[in-house]
Amino acid sequence: MAGRNHLYVPGPTNVPNEIMRAMNVDMEDHRSPIFPNLLKPVLEDLKKVFRTETGQTFYFPATGTAGWEVALTNTLSPGDKVLIYRFGQFGHLWADMARRLGLDVIKVETPWGEGIPVDDLKQRLTADNGHEIKAVLATHNETSTGVTSDIAGVRKAMDAASHPALLYVDGVSSIASLEFRMDDWGVDGAISGSQKGFMLPAGAAILAFSQKALSRMEDAKFPRCFLDLRDQINANKDGYTPYTPSTPMLHGLRKSLELLLDEGLENVYARHHRLGEGTRKAIAAWGLGLCAKPGFESDTVSAVVVPEGKDAREVINTAYNRYNISLGGGLTEVAGKVFRIGHMGWMNDVSMLGAIAGVEMALLDNGYDIQAGSGVGAALEYYRSTAE
Ligand SMILES: Cc1ncc(COP(=O)(O)O)c(C=O)c1O
C-alpha cells in the first residue's frame, strides 16, 4: 500500500527522522579512547529525564522486561516479600517474573481499569510492622488498560506507614512522556525502554536506581551475570560498558535526549496531555468508553471498550488492512473487548487526527452506530481551541 503505515500502537512509537539520521553511522570501536564522549553525557542527561540528581542511570542492551529483572535480582534475595497490585497485563507479567525468580509475591487483584489504590497500600504497609515487605512494585502507566497510577500518592502512602520498602516503578510507557519525578517521589528503581517515550527502536532498557537501592547490591543473593549492575557501574565509571553496546542506538539516544530536553520536559508532558485529551473527546463523541475509570486516564494510550457483541479485533484488522494504520489490541483479560490508540512519542495534533480518522472509518465499516466525522470533529475542535 502506498504511503506510510501509521503507527498508533502504544509502542514501538514513531522514530523521528532526526533520530533515524543520527543512528545512521558507521560502526565504531566501543573501546576507543573517544567512546566515553558518547556514553558519559548520555548517562548524565538521562538523569534530567528521570528527574534525579542523586540516582544513577543505566543503559542495558535489552528491553523493559530485563529492566524489571535488573531491579529484582540486584537488590533482593530469593524468598523476599514484594507487593504488587495486578490491574493489567504488564503488572501481571512483572508479578509472574517475581514469582518465577523465587520471590514471595503478595499480588493484590485490582479491577482492570483502576490503578494502585493508595489507601489500601497504606493499610497493608502499616499492618506490616515487621517490615517483611522488601519492595513495592508499581506500574506507573499500565499500557494494556490505559491506566496511570499516582506514584506521588504511592510515596505518600509509604511514608505515612513509615515503611522502608524499596519503591520500584515500571515507567516503560510513562517516562519521557508523562510527568515522572524520581527524586521528588522517592523512587528507588525506575524502569523504562527505548521504544516508547524515547522514540527509538526497541532494544534498550533505560534505568535509574537510587543510592538506597544500590546499597542493597552486595547483600542481594540472586545469582546474576549479564544483568549485574556492579559490572555496569565498574565499566560506566570510565565511560565504557561491560559488553558490546549498540553504538547506533546510543547515537539515537543522544539525539532523543536532545529533542526531549530542547522541547522541555514540561512541554513534553503538556503535549501528551493534549494528544490524550483530543483522543478522549473523539471517543466520547463516538459514544464509546474507556477501559480506564475516571481519574486513571492515561495521556499516552487510550484503551477503548467496544459494546457487547462486538469484537475489537475486527476494528483493528479493518484499520490495518484497509487504511494502513496500526492500533493496539486487547491483551488477555480484555482481548477482543478493547482496542488501543497510542498517543505517545513523536506525535502532534495532525498525526492524532489521522489516527482518529482511521479509527472512525474502521468503526463505520464494522457497523458501529456513529456519525461520520463526529470523533474527528470533536478532536479537531479541541486541538484548534487549545493550540498555541
Ligand atoms: C508498562 C510496560 N511494562 C513493561 C513492558 C515490557 O517492555 P518490553 O516489551 O520492552 O520488554 C511494556 C511493553 O509494552 C509496557 O508497556
Coordinates of C-alpha atoms and ligand atoms in Angstrom, one line a residue:
M1 CA 0.0 0.0 0.0
A2 CA 1.4 3.4 -1.0
G3 CA 2.1 5.9 1.8
R4 CA 3.2 5.3 5.3
N5 CA 1.9 2.7 7.7
H6 CA 0.8 4.9 10.5
L7 CA 1.9 3.5 13.8
Y8 CA -0.6 4.2 16.5
V9 CA 0.3 1.3 18.8
P10 CA 1.4 2.2 22.3
G11 CA 5.0 1.2 21.5
P12 CA 7.0 0.9 19.4
T13 CA 6.3 4.5 18.6
N14 CA 7.3 6.5 15.5
V15 CA 11.0 7.3 15.3
P16 CA 11.7 10.9 14.2
N17 CA 13.7 11.4 11.1
E18 CA 16.3 13.2 13.1
I19 CA 16.9 10.1 15.3
M20 CA 17.0 7.9 12.2
R21 CA 19.7 10.1 10.7
A22 CA 21.6 10.2 14.0
M23 CA 21.6 6.4 14.1
N24 CA 22.8 6.1 10.5
V25 CA 26.5 5.9 11.4
D26 CA 29.5 3.7 10.7
M27 CA 30.2 1.1 13.3
E28 CA 32.6 2.3 15.9
D29 CA 35.1 0.9 18.4
H30 CA 33.4 0.8 21.7
R31 CA 36.8 0.5 23.4
S32 CA 38.3 3.6 21.7
P33 CA 39.6 6.5 23.8
I34 CA 36.7 8.7 22.5
F35 CA 33.8 6.3 23.2
P36 CA 33.3 7.8 26.7
N37 CA 32.5 11.1 25.0
L38 CA 29.3 9.4 23.7
L39 CA 28.3 7.3 26.7
K40 CA 29.0 9.7 29.6
P41 CA 26.9 12.6 28.5
V42 CA 24.0 10.2 27.6
L43 CA 24.0 8.7 31.1
E44 CA 24.3 12.2 32.6
D45 CA 21.4 13.7 30.6
L46 CA 19.2 10.7 31.3
K47 CA 19.1 11.9 34.9
K48 CA 17.3 15.0 33.7
V49 CA 14.6 12.9 32.1
F50 CA 14.2 10.7 35.1
R51 CA 14.4 13.9 37.2
T52 CA 17.1 12.6 39.6
E53 CA 20.2 14.3 40.9
T54 CA 21.1 11.6 43.4
G55 CA 20.2 8.5 41.4
Q56 CA 22.4 6.7 38.9
T57 CA 21.3 5.9 35.3
F58 CA 21.9 2.8 33.3
Y59 CA 21.7 1.6 29.7
F60 CA 21.3 -2.1 29.1
P61 CA 21.2 -3.7 25.6
A62 CA 17.9 -5.3 26.4
T63 CA 14.2 -4.3 26.8
G64 CA 11.9 -3.1 29.5
T65 CA 11.3 -6.7 30.7
A66 CA 15.0 -7.0 31.5
G67 CA 14.7 -3.8 33.5
W68 CA 12.2 -5.5 35.8
E69 CA 14.7 -8.3 36.3
V70 CA 17.6 -5.9 36.9
A71 CA 15.7 -4.3 39.7
L72 CA 14.6 -7.5 41.4
T73 CA 17.8 -9.6 41.1
N74 CA 20.3 -6.8 42.0
T75 CA 18.7 -5.7 45.3
L76 CA 16.5 -8.6 46.6
S77 CA 17.0 -12.2 47.6
P78 CA 15.0 -15.4 47.0
G79 CA 12.1 -15.6 49.4
D80 CA 11.9 -11.8 50.0
K81 CA 8.3 -10.5 50.1
V82 CA 7.3 -8.0 47.4
L83 CA 3.9 -6.3 47.0
I84 CA 2.3 -5.7 43.6
Y85 CA -1.2 -4.6 42.5
R86 CA -2.3 -6.5 39.4
F87 CA -4.6 -4.4 37.2
G88 CA -3.3 -5.2 33.7
Q89 CA -1.1 -7.4 31.6
F90 CA 2.2 -5.7 32.4
G91 CA 1.7 -5.8 36.2
H92 CA 0.6 -9.4 35.7
L93 CA 3.9 -10.2 33.9
W94 CA 6.0 -8.4 36.4
A95 CA 4.4 -10.3 39.3
D96 CA 4.8 -13.5 37.3
M97 CA 8.5 -12.8 36.8
A98 CA 8.9 -12.1 40.6
R99 CA 7.2 -15.4 41.4
R100 CA 9.3 -17.4 38.8
L101 CA 12.5 -15.9 40.3
G102 CA 11.5 -17.2 43.7
L103 CA 10.3 -14.1 45.4
D104 CA 7.3 -14.3 47.8
V105 CA 4.8 -12.2 45.9
I106 CA 1.8 -10.6 47.5
K107 CA -0.3 -10.0 44.5
V108 CA -3.4 -7.9 45.1
E109 CA -6.1 -8.3 42.4
T110 CA -7.4 -4.9 41.4
P111 CA -10.1 -4.2 38.8
W112 CA -8.6 -3.7 35.3
G113 CA -9.3 -0.1 34.6
E114 CA -8.3 1.1 38.0
G115 CA -4.8 1.9 39.3
I116 CA -2.9 1.5 42.6
P117 CA -5.3 2.0 45.5
V118 CA -3.1 4.1 47.7
D119 CA -5.3 3.8 50.8
D120 CA -5.2 0.1 50.6
L121 CA -1.4 0.3 50.1
K122 CA -1.1 2.4 53.2
Q123 CA -3.1 -0.1 55.3
R124 CA -1.1 -3.1 54.1
L125 CA 2.2 -1.4 54.8
T126 CA 1.0 -0.1 58.2
A127 CA 0.0 -3.7 59.1
D128 CA 3.4 -5.0 58.0
N129 CA 5.0 -3.7 61.2
G130 CA 7.8 -6.3 61.0
H131 CA 8.8 -4.7 57.6
E132 CA 8.7 -8.1 55.8
I133 CA 7.8 -6.4 52.5
K134 CA 11.1 -5.5 50.9
A135 CA 9.8 -3.8 47.8
V136 CA 6.6 -2.3 46.3
L137 CA 6.4 -2.9 42.6
A138 CA 4.3 -0.2 40.9
T139 CA 3.2 0.0 37.3
H140 CA 3.1 3.7 36.6
N141 CA 1.3 3.5 33.3
E142 CA -0.4 0.2 32.6
T143 CA -0.3 0.1 28.8
S144 CA -2.8 -2.7 28.5
T145 CA -5.7 -0.8 30.1
G146 CA -4.6 2.8 29.5
V147 CA -4.4 3.5 33.3
T148 CA -2.0 5.9 35.0
S149 CA -1.4 5.4 38.7
D150 CA -0.5 8.1 41.2
I151 CA 3.2 7.5 42.1
A152 CA 3.4 10.6 44.3
G153 CA 0.4 9.1 46.2
V154 CA 2.2 5.8 46.5
R155 CA 5.2 7.5 48.1
K156 CA 2.9 9.4 50.4
A157 CA 1.2 6.1 51.5
M158 CA 4.6 4.5 52.1
D159 CA 5.8 7.5 54.1
A160 CA 2.5 7.6 56.1
A161 CA 3.1 4.0 57.0
S162 CA 6.8 4.8 57.8
H163 CA 7.6 1.7 55.7
P164 CA 11.2 1.3 54.4
A165 CA 10.4 -0.9 51.4
L166 CA 12.0 -0.1 48.1
L167 CA 9.8 1.6 45.6
Y168 CA 10.2 0.2 42.1
V169 CA 8.3 1.8 39.3
D170 CA 7.6 0.4 35.8
G171 CA 7.8 3.6 33.7
V172 CA 8.1 1.9 30.4
S173 CA 5.2 3.7 28.9
S174 CA 5.4 6.9 31.0
I175 CA 9.0 8.0 31.4
A176 CA 9.8 10.7 28.7
S177 CA 6.1 11.2 28.0
L178 CA 4.3 11.7 31.3
E179 CA 5.3 13.6 34.4
F180 CA 7.9 11.5 36.3
R181 CA 9.9 12.8 39.2
M182 CA 12.2 10.1 40.6
D183 CA 13.7 12.2 43.5
D184 CA 10.6 14.0 44.5
W185 CA 8.6 10.8 44.6
G186 CA 11.3 8.8 46.3
V187 CA 11.5 6.2 43.6
D188 CA 14.3 3.6 44.2
G189 CA 14.2 2.0 40.8
A190 CA 12.8 3.5 37.6
I191 CA 12.5 1.2 34.6
S192 CA 12.0 2.3 31.0
G193 CA 12.6 1.1 27.5
S194 CA 13.8 2.7 24.3
Q195 CA 10.7 2.2 22.1
K196 CA 8.1 4.4 23.7
G197 CA 8.7 8.0 25.0
F198 CA 12.3 7.9 24.0
M199 CA 11.2 7.4 20.3
L200 CA 13.8 4.8 19.5
P201 CA 13.7 1.3 18.1
A202 CA 13.2 -1.4 20.8
G203 CA 16.5 -2.8 22.2
A204 CA 17.5 -0.7 25.2
A205 CA 16.4 -0.9 28.8
I206 CA 16.9 2.6 30.3
L207 CA 17.0 2.5 34.1
A208 CA 17.8 4.6 37.1
F209 CA 18.4 3.5 40.7
S210 CA 18.6 5.4 44.0
Q211 CA 21.6 5.2 46.3
K212 CA 19.3 3.3 48.7
A213 CA 18.6 0.6 46.1
L214 CA 22.3 0.4 45.1
S215 CA 23.4 0.0 48.7
R216 CA 21.5 -3.4 48.7
M217 CA 23.5 -4.9 45.8
E218 CA 26.1 -6.6 47.9
D219 CA 23.6 -8.3 50.2
A220 CA 21.3 -9.4 47.3
K221 CA 21.5 -13.2 46.9
F222 CA 20.1 -13.7 43.5
P223 CA 22.6 -15.1 41.0
R224 CA 23.1 -12.6 38.2
C225 CA 25.6 -12.1 35.5
F226 CA 24.6 -10.3 32.3
L227 CA 22.2 -8.1 34.3
D228 CA 24.6 -7.4 37.2
L229 CA 24.6 -3.7 38.0
R230 CA 28.0 -4.0 39.5
D231 CA 29.6 -4.7 36.1
Q232 CA 27.8 -1.7 34.6
I233 CA 29.0 0.5 37.5
N234 CA 32.5 -0.7 37.1
A235 CA 32.7 -0.1 33.4
N236 CA 30.5 3.1 33.3
K237 CA 32.7 5.0 35.7
D238 CA 35.3 5.3 32.9
G239 CA 32.7 5.8 30.2
Y240 CA 32.6 2.2 28.9
T241 CA 30.1 -0.7 29.0
P242 CA 30.8 -4.3 30.2
Y243 CA 29.9 -5.7 26.8
T244 CA 29.5 -4.6 23.3
P245 CA 26.8 -1.9 23.1
S246 CA 24.7 -0.9 20.0
T247 CA 26.6 2.3 19.2
P248 CA 23.9 3.4 16.7
M249 CA 21.3 3.1 19.5
L250 CA 23.5 5.2 21.7
H251 CA 23.7 7.9 19.0
G252 CA 19.9 7.7 18.7
L253 CA 19.5 8.1 22.4
R254 CA 21.8 11.1 22.3
K255 CA 19.5 12.7 19.7
S256 CA 16.4 11.6 21.6
L257 CA 17.6 13.4 24.7
E258 CA 18.4 16.5 22.7
L259 CA 14.9 16.5 21.3
L260 CA 13.2 15.9 24.7
L261 CA 15.4 18.5 26.5
D262 CA 15.1 21.1 23.7
E263 CA 11.3 20.8 23.8
G264 CA 11.4 20.9 27.6
L265 CA 10.0 18.2 29.7
E266 CA 7.1 20.2 31.0
N267 CA 6.1 20.9 27.3
V268 CA 6.5 17.1 26.5
Y269 CA 4.1 16.3 29.4
A270 CA 1.7 19.0 28.2
R271 CA 1.8 17.8 24.6
H272 CA 1.0 14.3 25.7
H273 CA -1.9 15.6 27.8
R274 CA -3.3 17.4 24.7
L275 CA -2.9 14.4 22.5
G276 CA -4.7 12.2 25.0
E277 CA -7.4 14.7 25.7
G278 CA -8.2 15.2 22.0
T279 CA -8.4 11.4 21.6
R280 CA -10.7 11.1 24.6
K281 CA -13.0 13.8 23.0
A282 CA -13.3 11.7 19.9
I283 CA -14.0 8.5 21.8
A284 CA -16.8 10.3 23.8
A285 CA -18.2 11.7 20.5
W286 CA -18.5 8.1 19.2
G287 CA -20.4 7.2 22.3
L288 CA -17.7 4.7 23.4
G289 CA -16.0 4.5 26.8
L290 CA -12.5 3.9 28.1
C291 CA -11.3 0.9 30.0
A292 CA -9.7 3.4 32.4
K293 CA -12.1 4.6 35.2
P294 CA -12.3 8.3 35.7
G295 CA -9.2 9.7 37.3
F296 CA -6.9 7.0 35.9
E297 CA -6.9 8.0 32.2
S298 CA -3.5 7.8 30.6
D299 CA -2.1 10.5 28.4
T300 CA 0.0 8.0 26.4
V301 CA -2.6 5.3 25.5
S302 CA -6.4 5.0 25.4
A303 CA -7.9 1.5 25.6
V304 CA -11.4 1.9 24.0
V305 CA -14.1 -0.6 25.1
V306 CA -16.4 -1.9 22.3
P307 CA -20.1 -2.7 23.0
E308 CA -21.2 -6.2 24.0
G309 CA -21.4 -8.4 20.9
K310 CA -18.6 -6.6 19.0
D311 CA -15.1 -7.8 18.7
A312 CA -12.5 -5.1 18.9
R313 CA -10.1 -7.3 16.8
E314 CA -12.3 -6.6 13.7
V315 CA -11.8 -2.8 14.1
I316 CA -8.0 -3.4 14.4
N317 CA -8.0 -5.7 11.3
T318 CA -10.0 -3.3 9.2
A319 CA -7.9 -0.3 10.3
Y320 CA -4.7 -2.2 9.2
N321 CA -5.9 -3.9 6.1
R322 CA -8.0 -1.0 4.6
Y323 CA -6.4 2.1 6.0
N324 CA -2.8 1.1 6.7
I325 CA -2.8 2.1 10.4
S326 CA -1.7 0.0 13.3
L327 CA -3.7 0.0 16.5
G328 CA -3.1 -1.9 19.7
G329 CA -5.1 -5.0 20.6
G330 CA -6.6 -6.0 23.9
L331 CA -4.3 -8.3 25.9
T332 CA -5.5 -11.5 27.8
E333 CA -8.4 -10.5 30.0
V334 CA -9.5 -7.7 27.7
A335 CA -8.7 -9.4 24.4
G336 CA -11.4 -8.6 21.9
K337 CA -13.0 -6.2 24.3
V338 CA -10.8 -3.2 23.7
F339 CA -8.6 -1.7 21.0
R340 CA -5.9 0.7 22.0
I341 CA -4.8 4.0 20.4
G342 CA -1.3 5.1 21.3
H343 CA -0.7 8.8 21.7
M344 CA 2.9 8.6 22.7
G345 CA 6.2 9.8 21.4
W346 CA 6.7 11.8 18.2
M347 CA 3.1 12.9 17.6
N348 CA 1.3 16.1 17.1
D349 CA -2.3 17.3 16.6
V350 CA -2.5 16.3 13.0
S351 CA -0.9 12.9 13.5
M352 CA -3.6 12.3 16.1
L353 CA -6.3 13.4 13.8
G354 CA -5.0 10.9 11.3
A355 CA -5.3 8.1 13.9
I356 CA -8.8 9.3 14.9
A357 CA -10.0 9.4 11.3
G358 CA -8.6 5.9 10.6
V359 CA -10.4 4.5 13.7
E360 CA -13.5 6.3 12.7
M361 CA -13.5 4.8 9.3
A362 CA -12.9 1.3 10.7
L363 CA -15.7 1.7 13.2
L364 CA -18.1 2.8 10.4
D365 CA -17.0 -0.2 8.3
N366 CA -17.8 -2.5 11.2
G367 CA -21.3 -1.3 11.6
Y368 CA -20.8 0.9 14.7
D369 CA -23.7 3.3 15.2
I370 CA -21.6 6.5 14.9
Q371 CA -21.9 9.7 12.9
A372 CA -19.1 10.1 10.2
G373 CA -16.9 13.0 11.2
S374 CA -18.1 13.1 14.9
G375 CA -14.9 11.9 16.5
V376 CA -12.7 13.8 14.1
G377 CA -14.8 16.9 14.6
A378 CA -14.7 16.7 18.4
A379 CA -10.9 16.2 18.4
L380 CA -10.2 19.0 15.9
E381 CA -12.3 21.5 17.8
Y382 CA -10.4 20.6 20.9
Y383 CA -7.0 20.8 19.2
R384 CA -7.9 24.1 17.5
S385 CA -9.1 25.7 20.6
T386 CA -6.1 24.7 22.7
A387 CA -3.4 25.2 20.0
E388 CA -0.7 27.8 20.9
Ligands
LIG1 C1 4.1 -0.9 31.0 C2 5.0 -1.8 30.4 N1 5.9 -2.5 31.1 C3 6.8 -3.4 30.5 C4 6.7 -3.6 29.2 C5 7.7 -4.6 28.6 O1 8.6 -4.0 27.9 P1 9.5 -4.7 26.7 O2 8.5 -5.2 25.7 O3 10.3 -3.6 26.2 O4 10.2 -5.8 27.4 C6 5.8 -2.9 28.4 C7 5.8 -3.2 26.9 O5 4.9 -2.7 26.2 C8 5.0 -2.0 29.0 O6 4.1 -1.3 28.2

